[in-house]
Short mmCIF file of C-alpha atoms in Angstrom, two decimals:
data_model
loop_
_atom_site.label_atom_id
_atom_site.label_comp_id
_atom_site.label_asym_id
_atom_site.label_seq_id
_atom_site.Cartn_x
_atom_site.Cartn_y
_atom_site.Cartn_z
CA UNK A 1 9.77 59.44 -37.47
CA UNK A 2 5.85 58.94 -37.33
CA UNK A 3 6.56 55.68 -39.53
CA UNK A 4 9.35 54.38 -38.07
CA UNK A 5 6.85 55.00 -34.10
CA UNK A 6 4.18 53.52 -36.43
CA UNK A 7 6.27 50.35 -37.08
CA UNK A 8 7.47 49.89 -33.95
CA UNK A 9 3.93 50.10 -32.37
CA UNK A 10 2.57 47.05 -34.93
CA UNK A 11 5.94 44.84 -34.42
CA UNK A 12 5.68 45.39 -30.78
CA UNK A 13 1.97 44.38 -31.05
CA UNK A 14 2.46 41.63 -33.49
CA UNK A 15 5.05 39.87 -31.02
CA UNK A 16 3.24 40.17 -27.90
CA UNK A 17 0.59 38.08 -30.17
CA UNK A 18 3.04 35.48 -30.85
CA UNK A 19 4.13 35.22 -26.92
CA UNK A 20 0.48 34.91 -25.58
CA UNK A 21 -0.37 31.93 -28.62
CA UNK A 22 2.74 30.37 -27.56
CA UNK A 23 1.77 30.61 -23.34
CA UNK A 24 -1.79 29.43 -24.80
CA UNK A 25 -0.44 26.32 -26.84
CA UNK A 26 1.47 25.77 -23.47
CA UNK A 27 -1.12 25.72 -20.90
CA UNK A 28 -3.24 23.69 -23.60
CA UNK A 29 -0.82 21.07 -23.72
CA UNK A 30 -0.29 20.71 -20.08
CA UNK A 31 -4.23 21.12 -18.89
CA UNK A 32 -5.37 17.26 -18.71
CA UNK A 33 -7.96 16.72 -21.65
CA UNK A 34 -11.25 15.56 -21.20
CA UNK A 35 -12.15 11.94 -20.90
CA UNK A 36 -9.17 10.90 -20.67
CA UNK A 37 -6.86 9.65 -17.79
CA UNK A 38 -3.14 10.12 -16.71
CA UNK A 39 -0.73 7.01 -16.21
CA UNK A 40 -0.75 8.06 -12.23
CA UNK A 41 -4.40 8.18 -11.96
CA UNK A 42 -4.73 4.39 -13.59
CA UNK A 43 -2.42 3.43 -10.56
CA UNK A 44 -4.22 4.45 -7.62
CA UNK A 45 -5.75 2.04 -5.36
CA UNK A 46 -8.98 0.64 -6.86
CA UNK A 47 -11.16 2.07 -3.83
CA UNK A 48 -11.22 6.14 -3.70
CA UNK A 49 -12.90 5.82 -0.55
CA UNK A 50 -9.46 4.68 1.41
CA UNK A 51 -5.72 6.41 0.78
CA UNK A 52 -2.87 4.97 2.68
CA UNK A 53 -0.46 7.56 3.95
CA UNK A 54 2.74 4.51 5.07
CA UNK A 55 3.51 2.42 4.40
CA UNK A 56 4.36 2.61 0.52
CA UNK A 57 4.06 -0.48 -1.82
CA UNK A 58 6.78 -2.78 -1.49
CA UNK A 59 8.56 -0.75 1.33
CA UNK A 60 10.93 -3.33 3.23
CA UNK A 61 10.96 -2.69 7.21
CA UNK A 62 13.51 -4.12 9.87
CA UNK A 63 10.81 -4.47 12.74
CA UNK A 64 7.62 -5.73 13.67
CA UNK A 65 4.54 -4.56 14.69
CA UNK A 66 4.34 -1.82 11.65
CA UNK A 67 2.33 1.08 12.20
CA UNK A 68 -0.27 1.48 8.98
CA UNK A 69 -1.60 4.77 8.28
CA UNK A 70 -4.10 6.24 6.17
CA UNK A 71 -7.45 8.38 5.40
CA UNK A 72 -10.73 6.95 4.62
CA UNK A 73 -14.29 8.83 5.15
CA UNK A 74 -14.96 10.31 8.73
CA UNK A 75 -15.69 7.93 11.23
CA UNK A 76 -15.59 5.00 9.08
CA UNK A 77 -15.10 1.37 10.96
CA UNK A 78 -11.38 0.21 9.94
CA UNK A 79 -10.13 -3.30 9.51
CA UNK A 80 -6.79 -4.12 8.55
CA UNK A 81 -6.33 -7.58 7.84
CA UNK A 82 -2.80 -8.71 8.45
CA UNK A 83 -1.11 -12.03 7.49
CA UNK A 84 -1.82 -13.53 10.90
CA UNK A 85 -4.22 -11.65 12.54
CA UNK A 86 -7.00 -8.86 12.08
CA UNK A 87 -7.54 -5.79 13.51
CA UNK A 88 -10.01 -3.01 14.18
CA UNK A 89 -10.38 0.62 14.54
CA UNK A 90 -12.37 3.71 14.13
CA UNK A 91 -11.30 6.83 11.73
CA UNK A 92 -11.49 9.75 13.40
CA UNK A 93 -13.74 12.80 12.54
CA UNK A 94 -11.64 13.84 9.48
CA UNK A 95 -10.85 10.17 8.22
CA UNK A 96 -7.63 9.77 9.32
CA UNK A 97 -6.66 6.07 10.63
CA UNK A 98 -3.68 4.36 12.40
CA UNK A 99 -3.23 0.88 13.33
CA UNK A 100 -0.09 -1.21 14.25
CA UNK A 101 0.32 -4.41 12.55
CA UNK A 102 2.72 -7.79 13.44
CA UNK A 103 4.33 -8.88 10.20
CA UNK A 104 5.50 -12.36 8.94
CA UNK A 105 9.31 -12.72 7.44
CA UNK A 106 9.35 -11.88 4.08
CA UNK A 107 6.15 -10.35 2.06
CA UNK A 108 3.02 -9.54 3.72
CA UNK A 109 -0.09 -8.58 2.43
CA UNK A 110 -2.38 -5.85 4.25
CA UNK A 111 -5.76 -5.56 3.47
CA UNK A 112 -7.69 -2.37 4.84
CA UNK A 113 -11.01 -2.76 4.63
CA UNK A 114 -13.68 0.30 5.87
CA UNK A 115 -17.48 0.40 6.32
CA UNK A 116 -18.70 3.99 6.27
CA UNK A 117 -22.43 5.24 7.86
CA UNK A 118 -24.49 3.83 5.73
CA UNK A 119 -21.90 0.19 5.43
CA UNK A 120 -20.76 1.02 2.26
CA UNK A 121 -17.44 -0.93 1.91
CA UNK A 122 -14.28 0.20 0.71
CA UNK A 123 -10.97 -2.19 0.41
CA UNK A 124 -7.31 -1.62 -0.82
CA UNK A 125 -4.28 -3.50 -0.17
CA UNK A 126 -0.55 -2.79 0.21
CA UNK A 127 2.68 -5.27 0.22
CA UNK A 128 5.17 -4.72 2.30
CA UNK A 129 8.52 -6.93 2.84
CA UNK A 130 9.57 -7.45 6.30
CA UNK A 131 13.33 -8.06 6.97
CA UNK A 132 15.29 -7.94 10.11
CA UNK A 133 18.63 -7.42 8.20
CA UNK A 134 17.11 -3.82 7.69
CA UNK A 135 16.40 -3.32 11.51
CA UNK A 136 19.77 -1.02 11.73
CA UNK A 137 18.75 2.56 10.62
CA UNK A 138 20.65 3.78 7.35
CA UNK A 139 22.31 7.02 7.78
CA UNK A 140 21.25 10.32 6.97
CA UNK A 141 23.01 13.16 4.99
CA UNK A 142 23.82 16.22 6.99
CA UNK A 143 21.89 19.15 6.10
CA UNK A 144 23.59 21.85 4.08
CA UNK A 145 25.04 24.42 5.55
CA UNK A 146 24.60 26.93 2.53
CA UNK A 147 23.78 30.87 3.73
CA UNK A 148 20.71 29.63 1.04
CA UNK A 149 17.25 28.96 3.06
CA UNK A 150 15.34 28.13 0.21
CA UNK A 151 12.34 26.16 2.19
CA UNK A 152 10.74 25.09 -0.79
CA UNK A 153 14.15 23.39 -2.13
CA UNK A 154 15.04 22.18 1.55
CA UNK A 155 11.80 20.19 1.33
CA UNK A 156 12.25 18.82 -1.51
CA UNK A 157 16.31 17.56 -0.99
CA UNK A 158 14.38 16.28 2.56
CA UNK A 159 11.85 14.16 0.30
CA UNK A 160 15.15 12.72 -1.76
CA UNK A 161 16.92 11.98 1.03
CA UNK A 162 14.15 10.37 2.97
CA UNK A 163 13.21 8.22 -0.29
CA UNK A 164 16.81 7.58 -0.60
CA UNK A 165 17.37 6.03 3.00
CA UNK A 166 14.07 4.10 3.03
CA UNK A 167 14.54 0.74 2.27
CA UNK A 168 12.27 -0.61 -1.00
CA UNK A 169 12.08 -3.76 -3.02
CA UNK A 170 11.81 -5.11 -6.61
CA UNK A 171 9.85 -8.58 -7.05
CA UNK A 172 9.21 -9.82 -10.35
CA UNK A 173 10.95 -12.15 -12.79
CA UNK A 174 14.82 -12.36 -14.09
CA UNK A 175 14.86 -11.45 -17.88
CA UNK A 176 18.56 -10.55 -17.82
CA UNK A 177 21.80 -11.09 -15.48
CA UNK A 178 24.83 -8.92 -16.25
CA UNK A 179 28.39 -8.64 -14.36
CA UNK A 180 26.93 -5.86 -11.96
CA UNK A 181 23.63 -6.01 -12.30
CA UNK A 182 20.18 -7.80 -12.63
CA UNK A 183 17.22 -7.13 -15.17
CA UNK A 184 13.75 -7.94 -13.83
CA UNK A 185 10.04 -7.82 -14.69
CA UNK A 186 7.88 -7.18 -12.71
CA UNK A 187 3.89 -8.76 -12.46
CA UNK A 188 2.59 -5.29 -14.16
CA UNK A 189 5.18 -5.65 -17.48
CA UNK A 190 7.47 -3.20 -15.90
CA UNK A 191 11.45 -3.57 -16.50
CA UNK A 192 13.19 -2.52 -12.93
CA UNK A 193 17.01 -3.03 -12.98
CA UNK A 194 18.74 -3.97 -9.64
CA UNK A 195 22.06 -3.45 -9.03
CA UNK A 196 24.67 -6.31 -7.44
CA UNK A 197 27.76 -4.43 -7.19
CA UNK A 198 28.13 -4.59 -3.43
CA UNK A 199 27.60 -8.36 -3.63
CA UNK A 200 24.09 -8.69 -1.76
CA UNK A 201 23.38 -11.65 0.15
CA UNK A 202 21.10 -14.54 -1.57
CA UNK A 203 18.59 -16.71 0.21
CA UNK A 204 17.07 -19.18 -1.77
CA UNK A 205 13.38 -19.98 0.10
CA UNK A 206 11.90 -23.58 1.02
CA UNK A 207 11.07 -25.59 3.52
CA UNK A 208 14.52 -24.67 4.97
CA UNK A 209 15.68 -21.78 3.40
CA UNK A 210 19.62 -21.52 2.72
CA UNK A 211 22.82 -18.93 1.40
CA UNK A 212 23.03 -19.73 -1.71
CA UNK A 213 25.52 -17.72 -4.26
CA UNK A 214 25.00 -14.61 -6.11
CA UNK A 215 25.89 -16.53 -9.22
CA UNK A 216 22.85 -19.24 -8.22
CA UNK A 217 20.49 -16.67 -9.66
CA UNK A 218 19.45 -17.79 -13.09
CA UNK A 219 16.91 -15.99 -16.01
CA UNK A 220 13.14 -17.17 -15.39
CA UNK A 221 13.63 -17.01 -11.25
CA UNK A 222 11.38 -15.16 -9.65
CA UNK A 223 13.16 -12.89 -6.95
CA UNK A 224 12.92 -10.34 -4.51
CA UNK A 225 15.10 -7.63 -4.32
CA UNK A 226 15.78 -5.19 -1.35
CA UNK A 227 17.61 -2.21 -0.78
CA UNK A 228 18.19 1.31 -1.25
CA UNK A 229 17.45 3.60 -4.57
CA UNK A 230 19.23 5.77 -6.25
CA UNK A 231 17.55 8.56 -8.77
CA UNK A 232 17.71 6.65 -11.85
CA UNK A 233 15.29 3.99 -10.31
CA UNK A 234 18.07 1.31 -9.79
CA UNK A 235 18.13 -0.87 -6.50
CA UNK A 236 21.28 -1.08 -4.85
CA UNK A 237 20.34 -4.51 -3.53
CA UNK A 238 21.38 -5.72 0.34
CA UNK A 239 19.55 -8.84 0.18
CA UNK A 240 17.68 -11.41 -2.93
CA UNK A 241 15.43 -13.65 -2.24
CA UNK A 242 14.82 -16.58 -4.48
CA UNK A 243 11.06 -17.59 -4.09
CA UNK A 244 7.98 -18.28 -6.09
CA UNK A 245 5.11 -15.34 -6.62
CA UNK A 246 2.67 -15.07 -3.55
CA UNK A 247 -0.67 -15.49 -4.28
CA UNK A 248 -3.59 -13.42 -3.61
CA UNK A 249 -4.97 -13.55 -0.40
CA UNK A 250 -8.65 -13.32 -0.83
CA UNK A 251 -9.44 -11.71 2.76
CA UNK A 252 -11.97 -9.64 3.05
CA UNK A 253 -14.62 -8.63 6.03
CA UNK A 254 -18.91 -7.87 6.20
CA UNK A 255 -20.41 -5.87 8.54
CA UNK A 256 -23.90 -6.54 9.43
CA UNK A 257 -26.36 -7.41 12.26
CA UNK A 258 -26.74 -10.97 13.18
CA UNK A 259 -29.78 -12.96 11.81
CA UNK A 260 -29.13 -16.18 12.75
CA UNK A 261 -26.55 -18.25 14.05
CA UNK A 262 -26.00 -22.20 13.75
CA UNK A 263 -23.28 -24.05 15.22
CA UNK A 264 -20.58 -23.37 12.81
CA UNK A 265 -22.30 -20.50 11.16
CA UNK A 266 -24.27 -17.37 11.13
CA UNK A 267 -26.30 -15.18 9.03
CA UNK A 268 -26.26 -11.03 9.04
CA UNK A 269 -27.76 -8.66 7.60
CA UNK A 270 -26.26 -5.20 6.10
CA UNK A 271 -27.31 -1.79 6.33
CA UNK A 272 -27.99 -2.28 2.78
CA UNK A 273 -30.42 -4.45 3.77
CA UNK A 274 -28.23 -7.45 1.82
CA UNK A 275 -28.13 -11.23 3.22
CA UNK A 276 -24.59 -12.58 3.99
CA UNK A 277 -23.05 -15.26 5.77
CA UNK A 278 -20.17 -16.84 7.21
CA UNK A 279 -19.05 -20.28 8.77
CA UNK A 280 -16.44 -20.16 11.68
CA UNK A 281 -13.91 -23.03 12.67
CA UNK A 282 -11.62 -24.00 15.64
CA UNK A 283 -9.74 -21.20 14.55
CA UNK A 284 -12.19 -18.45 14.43
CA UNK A 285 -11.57 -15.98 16.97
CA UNK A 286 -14.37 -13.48 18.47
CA UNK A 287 -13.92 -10.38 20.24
CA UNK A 288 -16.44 -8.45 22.04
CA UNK A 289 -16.23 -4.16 22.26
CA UNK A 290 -16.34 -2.73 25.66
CA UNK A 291 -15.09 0.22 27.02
CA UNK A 292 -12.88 0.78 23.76
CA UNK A 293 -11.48 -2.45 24.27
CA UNK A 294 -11.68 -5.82 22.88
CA UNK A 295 -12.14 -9.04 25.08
CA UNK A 296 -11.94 -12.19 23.63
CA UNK A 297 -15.61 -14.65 24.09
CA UNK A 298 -17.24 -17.49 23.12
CA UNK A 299 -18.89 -18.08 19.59
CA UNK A 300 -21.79 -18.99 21.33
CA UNK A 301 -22.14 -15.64 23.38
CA UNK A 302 -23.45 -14.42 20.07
CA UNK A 303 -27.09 -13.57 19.62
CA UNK A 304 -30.08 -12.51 16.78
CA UNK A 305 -29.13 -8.38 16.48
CA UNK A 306 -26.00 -7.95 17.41
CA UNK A 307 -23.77 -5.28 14.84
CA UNK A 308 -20.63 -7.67 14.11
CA UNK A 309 -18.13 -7.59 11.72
CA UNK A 310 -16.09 -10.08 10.34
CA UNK A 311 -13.00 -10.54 8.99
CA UNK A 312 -11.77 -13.60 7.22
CA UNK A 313 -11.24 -15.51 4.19
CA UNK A 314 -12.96 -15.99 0.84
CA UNK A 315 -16.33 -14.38 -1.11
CA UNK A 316 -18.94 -12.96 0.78
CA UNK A 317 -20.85 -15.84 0.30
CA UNK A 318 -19.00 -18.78 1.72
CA UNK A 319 -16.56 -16.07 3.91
CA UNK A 320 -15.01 -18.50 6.08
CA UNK A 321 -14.67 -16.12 9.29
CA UNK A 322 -11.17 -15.66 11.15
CA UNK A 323 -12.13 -12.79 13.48
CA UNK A 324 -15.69 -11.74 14.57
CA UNK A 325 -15.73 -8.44 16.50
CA UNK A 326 -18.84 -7.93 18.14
CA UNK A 327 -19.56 -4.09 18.24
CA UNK A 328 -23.01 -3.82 20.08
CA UNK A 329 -26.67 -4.67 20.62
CA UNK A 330 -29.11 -3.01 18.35
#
């Protein structure tokens, strides 16, 4: 009997060894190894000092002005540069940021750019696709009616149904047409497959954009492709558009205090202490700040020290200037 208790004890022992390697070899295997990074880490925004909250990339909205959201460092100075127009704000005390934004049919490019205390600049970009064939809202799922309140699974099945009723696109390049569907890759390499069974309707964009058939799609075309999708990733596409890539924008702001001004320039200077400047056109548009709202003035109501910034297009050195928005005196 002593043996047989004796034997016991040592299996028992020698198997709650082999459990605790194996929850070891586990945990090893799932802990993220030094010096290395994950595939979702390499595809965050470029800047860590901005987050947007909404929209997503490539979400496709049925109405404009869009509200952008987002978290940057506490009171940082906000501009979001739209397609045709900037705008600016202020982050609150804990970062967070909201500013609506008039679109442009078909992509649009926003470009949030934010100057913290010291005017340390921080700048990351979303697309979006605006489309007034998805102004009607899609509709929602009822919720279950299960005696079953699990919260943490009712959050979750709210995610998927929320991600399933927003409207998203695919843009990139046709490698493959089938009966029912459509192969495409995108600018990053990635294969997204769109599905055409519910016949979609094609516009095929120019200087007069037209209906064109489903069957006018050919390989090497470079499309977008909007609609809803399902869990395995696939687009159940509403609506292809036939167009060419858009190219980068190149807009960008500077923040500084004014050094000198000429008649179709002017010259700041950073927090940093760095020299920049900017020419302005006919087009360039200058707002002053008072009483937490903008009024629009004169170029030439500009003077040495006042704390601008401006948003517009091009490097920092020849920045030709769409918007100037004249903060204060120093």
């Amino acid at each position: 009997m002593r043996k047989e208790l004796l034997f016991a004890i040592v299996a028992g022992g020698l198997f709650g060894l082999v459990i605790a390697f194996g929850i070891w070899r586990i945990n090893s295997a799932l802990s993220p190894r030094k010096g290395t990074s994950s595939q979702t880490e390499s595809e965050k925004p470029s800047d860590a000092s901005i987050s947007i909250a909404k929209p997503s990339q490539n979400d496709v909205v049925g109405t404009s002005p869009v509200a952008i959201s987002g978290v940057t460092k506490p009171n940082a100075r906000v501009v979001v540069s739209g397609e045709g127009k900037d705008y600016f704000t202020l982050a609150d005390a804990k970062g967070a940021f909201s500013q609506e934004v008039a679109l442009i049919g078909g992509i649009n490019e926003l470009v949030v750019i934010a100057f913290d205390e010291k005017g340390v600049a921080g700048s990351v970009s979303v697309n979006i696709i605006y489309s007034t064939e998805f102004a009607k809202p899609q509709s929602t799922p009822e919720p279950t009616t299960e005696a079953s309140t699990d919260s943490i699974r009712q959050k979750v099945q709210e995610k998927v149904n929320e991600a399933l009723n927003s409207p998203t696109a695919y843009l990139g390049t046709v490698t493959d047409i089938a009966e029912s569907s459509i192969q495409l890759k995108s600018a990053s390499g990635e294969i997204q497959q769109v599905g055409t069974e519910n016949s979609p309707t094609v516009i095929k964009d120019g200087k007069t954009p037209k209906a064109v058939k489903l069957t006018d799609i050919a390989i090497g075309d470079y499309i977008i492709a909007m609609g809803y999708k399902n869990g395995n990733h696939v687009i159940s596409a509403q609506r292809i558009l036939i167009t060419t890539p858009a190219s980068p924008s190149n807009r960008t702001a500077i923040e500084g205090a004014i050094t000198d001004t000429g008649k179709n320039s002017l010259s700041i200077e950073t927090l940093g202490k760095e020299s920049l400047s900017a020419t302005v056109d006919a087009n360039t548009i200058v707002y002053r700040l008072e009483q937490d709202k903008f009024t629009k003035i004169k170029f030439s109501s500009l003077g040495e020290g006042n704390l601008i910034v401006v948003a517009g297009v091009g490097p920092q050195g020849k920045l030709l200037a769409r918007t100037i928005f004249y903060l204060k005196s120093e």
